[in-house]
Coordinates of N, CA and C in Angstrom, one line a residue:
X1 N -17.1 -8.8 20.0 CA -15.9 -8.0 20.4 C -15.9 -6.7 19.6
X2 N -15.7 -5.9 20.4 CA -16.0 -4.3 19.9 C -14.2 -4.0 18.6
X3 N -14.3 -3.6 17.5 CA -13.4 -2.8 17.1 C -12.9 -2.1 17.5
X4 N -11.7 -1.8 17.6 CA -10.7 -1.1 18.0 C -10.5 0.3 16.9
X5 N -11.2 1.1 17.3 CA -11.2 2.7 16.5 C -10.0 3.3 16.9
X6 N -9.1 4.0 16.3 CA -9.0 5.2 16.6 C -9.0 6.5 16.7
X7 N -9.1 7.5 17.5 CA -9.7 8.3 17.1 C -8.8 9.6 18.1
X8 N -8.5 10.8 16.8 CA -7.5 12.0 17.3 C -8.3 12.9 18.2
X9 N -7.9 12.9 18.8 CA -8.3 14.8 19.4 C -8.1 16.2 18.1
X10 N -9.3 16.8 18.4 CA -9.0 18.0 16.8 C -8.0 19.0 17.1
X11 N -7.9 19.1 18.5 CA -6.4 19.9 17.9 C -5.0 19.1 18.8
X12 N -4.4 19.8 18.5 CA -2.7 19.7 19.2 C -1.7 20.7 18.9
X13 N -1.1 20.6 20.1 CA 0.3 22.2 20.2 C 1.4 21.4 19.1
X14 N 1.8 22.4 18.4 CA 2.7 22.3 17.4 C 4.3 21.7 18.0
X15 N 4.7 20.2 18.1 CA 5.8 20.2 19.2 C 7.2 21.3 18.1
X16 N 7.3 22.1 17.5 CA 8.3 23.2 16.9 C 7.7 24.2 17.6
X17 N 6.3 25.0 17.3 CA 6.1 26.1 17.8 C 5.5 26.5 18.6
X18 N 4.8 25.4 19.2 CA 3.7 25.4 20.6 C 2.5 26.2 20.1
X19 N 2.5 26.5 19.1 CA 1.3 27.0 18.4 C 0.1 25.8 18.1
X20 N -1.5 26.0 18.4 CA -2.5 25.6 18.4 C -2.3 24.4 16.9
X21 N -2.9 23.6 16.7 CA -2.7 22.8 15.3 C -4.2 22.2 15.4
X22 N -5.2 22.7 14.1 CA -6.5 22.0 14.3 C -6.4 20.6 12.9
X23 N -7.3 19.3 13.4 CA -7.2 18.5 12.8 C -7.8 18.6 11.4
X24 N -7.3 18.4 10.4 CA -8.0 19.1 9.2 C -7.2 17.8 7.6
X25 N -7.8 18.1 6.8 CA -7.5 17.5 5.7 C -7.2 18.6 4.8
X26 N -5.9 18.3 4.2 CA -5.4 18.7 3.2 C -5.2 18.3 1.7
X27 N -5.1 19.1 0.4 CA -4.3 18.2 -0.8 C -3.0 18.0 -0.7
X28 N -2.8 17.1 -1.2 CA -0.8 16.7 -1.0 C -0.7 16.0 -2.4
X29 N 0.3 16.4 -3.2 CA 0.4 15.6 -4.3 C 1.9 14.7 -4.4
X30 N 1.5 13.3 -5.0 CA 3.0 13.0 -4.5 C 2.8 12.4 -5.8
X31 N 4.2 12.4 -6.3 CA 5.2 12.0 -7.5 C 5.9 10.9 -7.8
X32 N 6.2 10.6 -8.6 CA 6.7 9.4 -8.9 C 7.5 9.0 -10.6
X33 N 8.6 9.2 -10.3 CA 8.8 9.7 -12.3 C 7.9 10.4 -13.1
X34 N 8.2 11.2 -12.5 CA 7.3 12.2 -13.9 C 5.8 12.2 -13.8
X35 N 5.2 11.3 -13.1 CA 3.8 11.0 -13.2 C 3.5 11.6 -11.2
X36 N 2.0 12.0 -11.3 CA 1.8 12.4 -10.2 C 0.0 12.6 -9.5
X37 N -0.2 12.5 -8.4 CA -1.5 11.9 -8.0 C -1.8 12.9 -6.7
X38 N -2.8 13.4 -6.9 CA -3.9 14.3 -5.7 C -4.3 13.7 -4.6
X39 N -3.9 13.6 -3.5 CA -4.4 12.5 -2.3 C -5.1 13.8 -0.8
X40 N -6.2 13.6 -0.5 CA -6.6 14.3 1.0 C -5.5 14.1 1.9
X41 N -4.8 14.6 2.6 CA -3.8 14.3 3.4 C -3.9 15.0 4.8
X42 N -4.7 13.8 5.6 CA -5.6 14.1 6.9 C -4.4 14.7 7.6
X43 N -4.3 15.6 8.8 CA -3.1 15.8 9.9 C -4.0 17.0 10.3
X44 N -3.0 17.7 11.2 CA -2.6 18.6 12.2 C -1.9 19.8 11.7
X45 N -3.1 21.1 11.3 CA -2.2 22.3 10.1 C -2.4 23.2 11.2
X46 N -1.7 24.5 10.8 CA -2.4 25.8 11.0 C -2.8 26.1 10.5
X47 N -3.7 27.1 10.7 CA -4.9 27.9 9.7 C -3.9 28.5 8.0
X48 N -4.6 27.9 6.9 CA -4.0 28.8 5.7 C -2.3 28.4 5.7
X49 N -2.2 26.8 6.4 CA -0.7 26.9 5.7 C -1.0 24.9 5.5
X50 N -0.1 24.6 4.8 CA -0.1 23.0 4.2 C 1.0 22.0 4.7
X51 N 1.5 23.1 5.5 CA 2.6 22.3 6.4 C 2.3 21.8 7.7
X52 N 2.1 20.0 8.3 CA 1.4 20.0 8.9 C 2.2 19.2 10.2
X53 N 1.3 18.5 10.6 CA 1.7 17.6 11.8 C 1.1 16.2 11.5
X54 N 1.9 14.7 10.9 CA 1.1 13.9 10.7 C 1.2 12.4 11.7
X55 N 0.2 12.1 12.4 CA 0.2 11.0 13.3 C -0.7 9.9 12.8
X56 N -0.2 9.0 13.7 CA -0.7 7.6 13.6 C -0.8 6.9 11.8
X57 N -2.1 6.6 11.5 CA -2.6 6.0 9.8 C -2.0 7.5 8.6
X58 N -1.9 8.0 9.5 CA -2.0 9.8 8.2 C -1.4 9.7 7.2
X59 N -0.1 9.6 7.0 CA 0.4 8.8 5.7 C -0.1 7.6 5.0
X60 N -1.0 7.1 5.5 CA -1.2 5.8 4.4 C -2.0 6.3 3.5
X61 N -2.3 7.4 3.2 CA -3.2 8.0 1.6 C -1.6 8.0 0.9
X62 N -0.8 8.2 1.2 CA 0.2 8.5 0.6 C 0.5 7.5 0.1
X63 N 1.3 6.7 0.6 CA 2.1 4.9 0.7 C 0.7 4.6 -0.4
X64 N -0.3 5.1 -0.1 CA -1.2 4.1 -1.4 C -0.9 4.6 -3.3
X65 N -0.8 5.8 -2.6 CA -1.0 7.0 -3.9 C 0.4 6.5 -4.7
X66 N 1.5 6.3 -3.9 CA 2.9 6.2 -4.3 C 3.3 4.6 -4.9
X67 N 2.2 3.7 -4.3 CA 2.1 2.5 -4.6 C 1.4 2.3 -6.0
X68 N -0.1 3.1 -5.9 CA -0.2 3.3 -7.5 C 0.2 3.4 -8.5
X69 N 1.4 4.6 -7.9 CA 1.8 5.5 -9.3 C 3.1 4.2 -10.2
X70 N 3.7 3.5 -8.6 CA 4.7 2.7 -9.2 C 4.1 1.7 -10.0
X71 N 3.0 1.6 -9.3 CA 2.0 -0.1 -10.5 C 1.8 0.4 -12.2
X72 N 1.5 1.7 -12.1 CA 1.5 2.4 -13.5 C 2.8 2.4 -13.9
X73 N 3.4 3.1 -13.7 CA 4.7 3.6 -14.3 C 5.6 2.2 -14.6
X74 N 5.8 1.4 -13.4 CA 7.1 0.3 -13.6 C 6.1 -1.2 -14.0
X75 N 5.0 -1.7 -13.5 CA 4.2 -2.8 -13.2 C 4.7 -3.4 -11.5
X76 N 5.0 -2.5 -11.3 CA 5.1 -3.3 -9.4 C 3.5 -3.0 -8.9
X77 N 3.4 -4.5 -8.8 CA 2.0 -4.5 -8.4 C 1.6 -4.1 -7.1
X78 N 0.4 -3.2 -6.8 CA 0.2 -2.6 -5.5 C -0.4 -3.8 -4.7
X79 N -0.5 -3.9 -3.1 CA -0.9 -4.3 -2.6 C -2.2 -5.2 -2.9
X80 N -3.1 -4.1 -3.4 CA -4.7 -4.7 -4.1 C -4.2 -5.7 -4.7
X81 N -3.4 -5.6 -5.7 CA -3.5 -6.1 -6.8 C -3.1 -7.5 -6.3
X82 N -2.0 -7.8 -5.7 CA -1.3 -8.8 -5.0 C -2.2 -9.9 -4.1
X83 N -3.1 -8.8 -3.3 CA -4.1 -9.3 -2.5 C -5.7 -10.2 -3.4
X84 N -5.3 -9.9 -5.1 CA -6.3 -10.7 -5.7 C -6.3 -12.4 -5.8
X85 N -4.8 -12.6 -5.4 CA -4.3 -13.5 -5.9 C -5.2 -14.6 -4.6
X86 N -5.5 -14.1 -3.9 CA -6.4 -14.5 -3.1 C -7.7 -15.4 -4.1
X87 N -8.2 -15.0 -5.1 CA -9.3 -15.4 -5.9 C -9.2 -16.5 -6.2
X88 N -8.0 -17.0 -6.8 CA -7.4 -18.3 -7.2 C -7.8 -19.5 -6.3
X89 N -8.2 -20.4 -7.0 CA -9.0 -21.8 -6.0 C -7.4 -22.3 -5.2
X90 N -8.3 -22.5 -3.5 CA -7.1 -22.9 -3.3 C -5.6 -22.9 -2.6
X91 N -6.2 -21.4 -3.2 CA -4.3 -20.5 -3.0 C -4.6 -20.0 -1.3
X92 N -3.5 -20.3 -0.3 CA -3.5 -19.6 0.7 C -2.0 -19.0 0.5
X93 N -2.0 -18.3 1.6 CA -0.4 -17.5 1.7 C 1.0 -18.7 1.5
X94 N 0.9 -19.9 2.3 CA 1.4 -20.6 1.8 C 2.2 -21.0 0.9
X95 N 1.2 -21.2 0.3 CA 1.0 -22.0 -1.2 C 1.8 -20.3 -2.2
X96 N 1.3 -19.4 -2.0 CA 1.7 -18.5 -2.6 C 2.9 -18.6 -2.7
X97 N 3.1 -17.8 -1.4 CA 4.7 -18.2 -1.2 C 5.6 -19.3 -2.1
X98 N 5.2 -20.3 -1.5 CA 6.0 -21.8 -2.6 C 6.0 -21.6 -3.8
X99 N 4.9 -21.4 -4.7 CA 5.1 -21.1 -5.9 C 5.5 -20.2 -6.4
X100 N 5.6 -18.9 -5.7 CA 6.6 -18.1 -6.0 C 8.1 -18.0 -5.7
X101 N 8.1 -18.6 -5.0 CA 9.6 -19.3 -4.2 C 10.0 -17.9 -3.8
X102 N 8.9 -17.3 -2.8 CA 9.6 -16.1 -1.8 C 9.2 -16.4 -0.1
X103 N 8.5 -17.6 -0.1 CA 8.0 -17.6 1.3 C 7.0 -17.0 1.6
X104 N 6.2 -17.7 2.5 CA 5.0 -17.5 3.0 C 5.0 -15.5 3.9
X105 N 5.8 -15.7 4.3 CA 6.7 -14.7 4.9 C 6.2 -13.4 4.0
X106 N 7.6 -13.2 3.5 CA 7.3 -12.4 2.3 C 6.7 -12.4 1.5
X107 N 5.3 -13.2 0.5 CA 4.1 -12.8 0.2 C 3.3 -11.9 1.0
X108 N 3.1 -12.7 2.8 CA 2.6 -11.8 3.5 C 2.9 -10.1 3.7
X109 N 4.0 -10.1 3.3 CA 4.3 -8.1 3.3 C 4.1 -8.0 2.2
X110 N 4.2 -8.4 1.4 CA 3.5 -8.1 0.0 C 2.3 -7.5 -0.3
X111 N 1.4 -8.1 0.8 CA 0.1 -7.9 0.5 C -0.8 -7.0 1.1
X112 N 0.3 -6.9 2.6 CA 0.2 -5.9 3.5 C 1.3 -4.2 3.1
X113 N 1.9 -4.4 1.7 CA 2.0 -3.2 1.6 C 3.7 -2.7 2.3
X114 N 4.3 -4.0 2.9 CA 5.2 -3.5 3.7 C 7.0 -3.5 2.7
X115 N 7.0 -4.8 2.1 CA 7.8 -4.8 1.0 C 7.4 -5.1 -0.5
X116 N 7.8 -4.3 -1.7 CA 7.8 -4.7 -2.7 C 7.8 -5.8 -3.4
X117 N 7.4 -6.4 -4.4 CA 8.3 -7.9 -4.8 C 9.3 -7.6 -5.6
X118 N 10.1 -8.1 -6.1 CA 11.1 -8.0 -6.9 C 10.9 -8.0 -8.5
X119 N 11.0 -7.1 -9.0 CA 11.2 -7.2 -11.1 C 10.6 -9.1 -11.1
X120 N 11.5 -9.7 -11.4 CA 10.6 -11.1 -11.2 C 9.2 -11.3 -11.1
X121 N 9.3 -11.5 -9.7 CA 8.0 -11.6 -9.0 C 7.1 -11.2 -9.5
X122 N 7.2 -9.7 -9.7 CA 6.3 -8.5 -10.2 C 5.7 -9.1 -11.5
X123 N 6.6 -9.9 -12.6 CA 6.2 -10.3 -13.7 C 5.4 -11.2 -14.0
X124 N 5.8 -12.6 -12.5 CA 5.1 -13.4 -12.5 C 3.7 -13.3 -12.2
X125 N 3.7 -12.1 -10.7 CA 2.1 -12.1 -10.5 C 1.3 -11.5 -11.9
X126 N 1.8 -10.7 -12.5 CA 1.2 -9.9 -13.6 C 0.7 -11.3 -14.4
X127 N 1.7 -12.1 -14.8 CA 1.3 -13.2 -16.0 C 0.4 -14.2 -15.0
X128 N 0.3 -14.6 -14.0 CA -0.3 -15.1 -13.2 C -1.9 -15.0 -13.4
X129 N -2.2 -13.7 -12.8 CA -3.3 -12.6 -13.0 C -3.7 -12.8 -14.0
X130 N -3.5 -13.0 -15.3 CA -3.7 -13.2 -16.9 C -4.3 -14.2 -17.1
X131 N -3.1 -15.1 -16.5 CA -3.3 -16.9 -17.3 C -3.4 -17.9 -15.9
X132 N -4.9 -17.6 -14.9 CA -4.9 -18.3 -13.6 C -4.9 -19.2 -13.8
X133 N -4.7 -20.1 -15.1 CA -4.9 -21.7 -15.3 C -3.6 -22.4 -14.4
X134 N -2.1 -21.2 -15.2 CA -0.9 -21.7 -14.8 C -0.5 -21.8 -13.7
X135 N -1.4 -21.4 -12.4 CA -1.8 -21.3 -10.7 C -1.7 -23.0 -10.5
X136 N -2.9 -23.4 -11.5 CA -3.0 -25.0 -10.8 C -1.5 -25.7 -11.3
X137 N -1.2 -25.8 -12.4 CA 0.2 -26.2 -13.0 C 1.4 -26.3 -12.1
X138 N 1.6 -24.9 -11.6 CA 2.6 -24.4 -10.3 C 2.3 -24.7 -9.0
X139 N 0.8 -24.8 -8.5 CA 0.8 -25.9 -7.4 C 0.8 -27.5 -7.5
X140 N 0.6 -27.5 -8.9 CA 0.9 -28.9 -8.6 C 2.1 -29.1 -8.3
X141 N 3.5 -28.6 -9.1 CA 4.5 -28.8 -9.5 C 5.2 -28.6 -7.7
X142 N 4.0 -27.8 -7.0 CA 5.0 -27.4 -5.9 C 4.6 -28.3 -4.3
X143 N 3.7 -29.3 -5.3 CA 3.4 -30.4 -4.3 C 4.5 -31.9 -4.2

């Protein structure tokens, strides 16, 4: 079964100015308390300006960059990081969920990037991450 690509047209009419827009990558820097990160920021510009047009994935350099800066700055763990927990013997979403007592549910956007975990949570996967012994301890406990 073939992958499903997809793929822009290089240009498009500006829907503000009906002016020509070629597909291009830009820098975009985004912020986050005081701390701040350089990301390519694919879209739809005019020549010589940074103001763009952004469709489909285009923002997700961003959502990643902004997700970093929070893992540094606060310890809310990014997506990656969350998605390690995977490593653990064992562990399905599940099981995650239970031991964390957020649901199978909400681990899954967790790891897809869609919701945060909570100060909590955040602490636990961090100590988690550290000391994977206490993984087997907590699924036992959650059998």
């Amino acid at each position: 079964m073939a992958s499903a690509v997809q793929t822009l047209p290089d240009a498009m009419v500006s829907p503000k100015t009906g002016e020509v827009l070629r597909r291009d990558v830009r820098p975009f820097i985004v912020s986050y308390k005081g701390r701040s990160k350089t990301v390519d920021l694919p879209g739809y510009y005019r020549a010589k300006e940074d103001d763009g047009v952004h469709v489909g994935d285009d923002m997700n350099v961003t959502d990643i960059a902004l997700r970093a800066l929070k893992e540094d700055v606060e310890g809310i763990p990014a997506p990656t990081a969350i998605k390690c927990v995977s490593h653990w013997p064992n562990l399905s979403l599940r099981k995650a969920g239970g031991i964390l007592k957020v649901g199978e549910d909400a681990f899954d956007k967790y790891t897809r990037g869609l919701v945060e975990p909570s100060g909590p949570t955040s602490q636990l996967l961090g100590v988690l991450d550290r000391h994977s012994k206490l993984v087997d301890e907590l699924c036992q406990q959650a059998s």
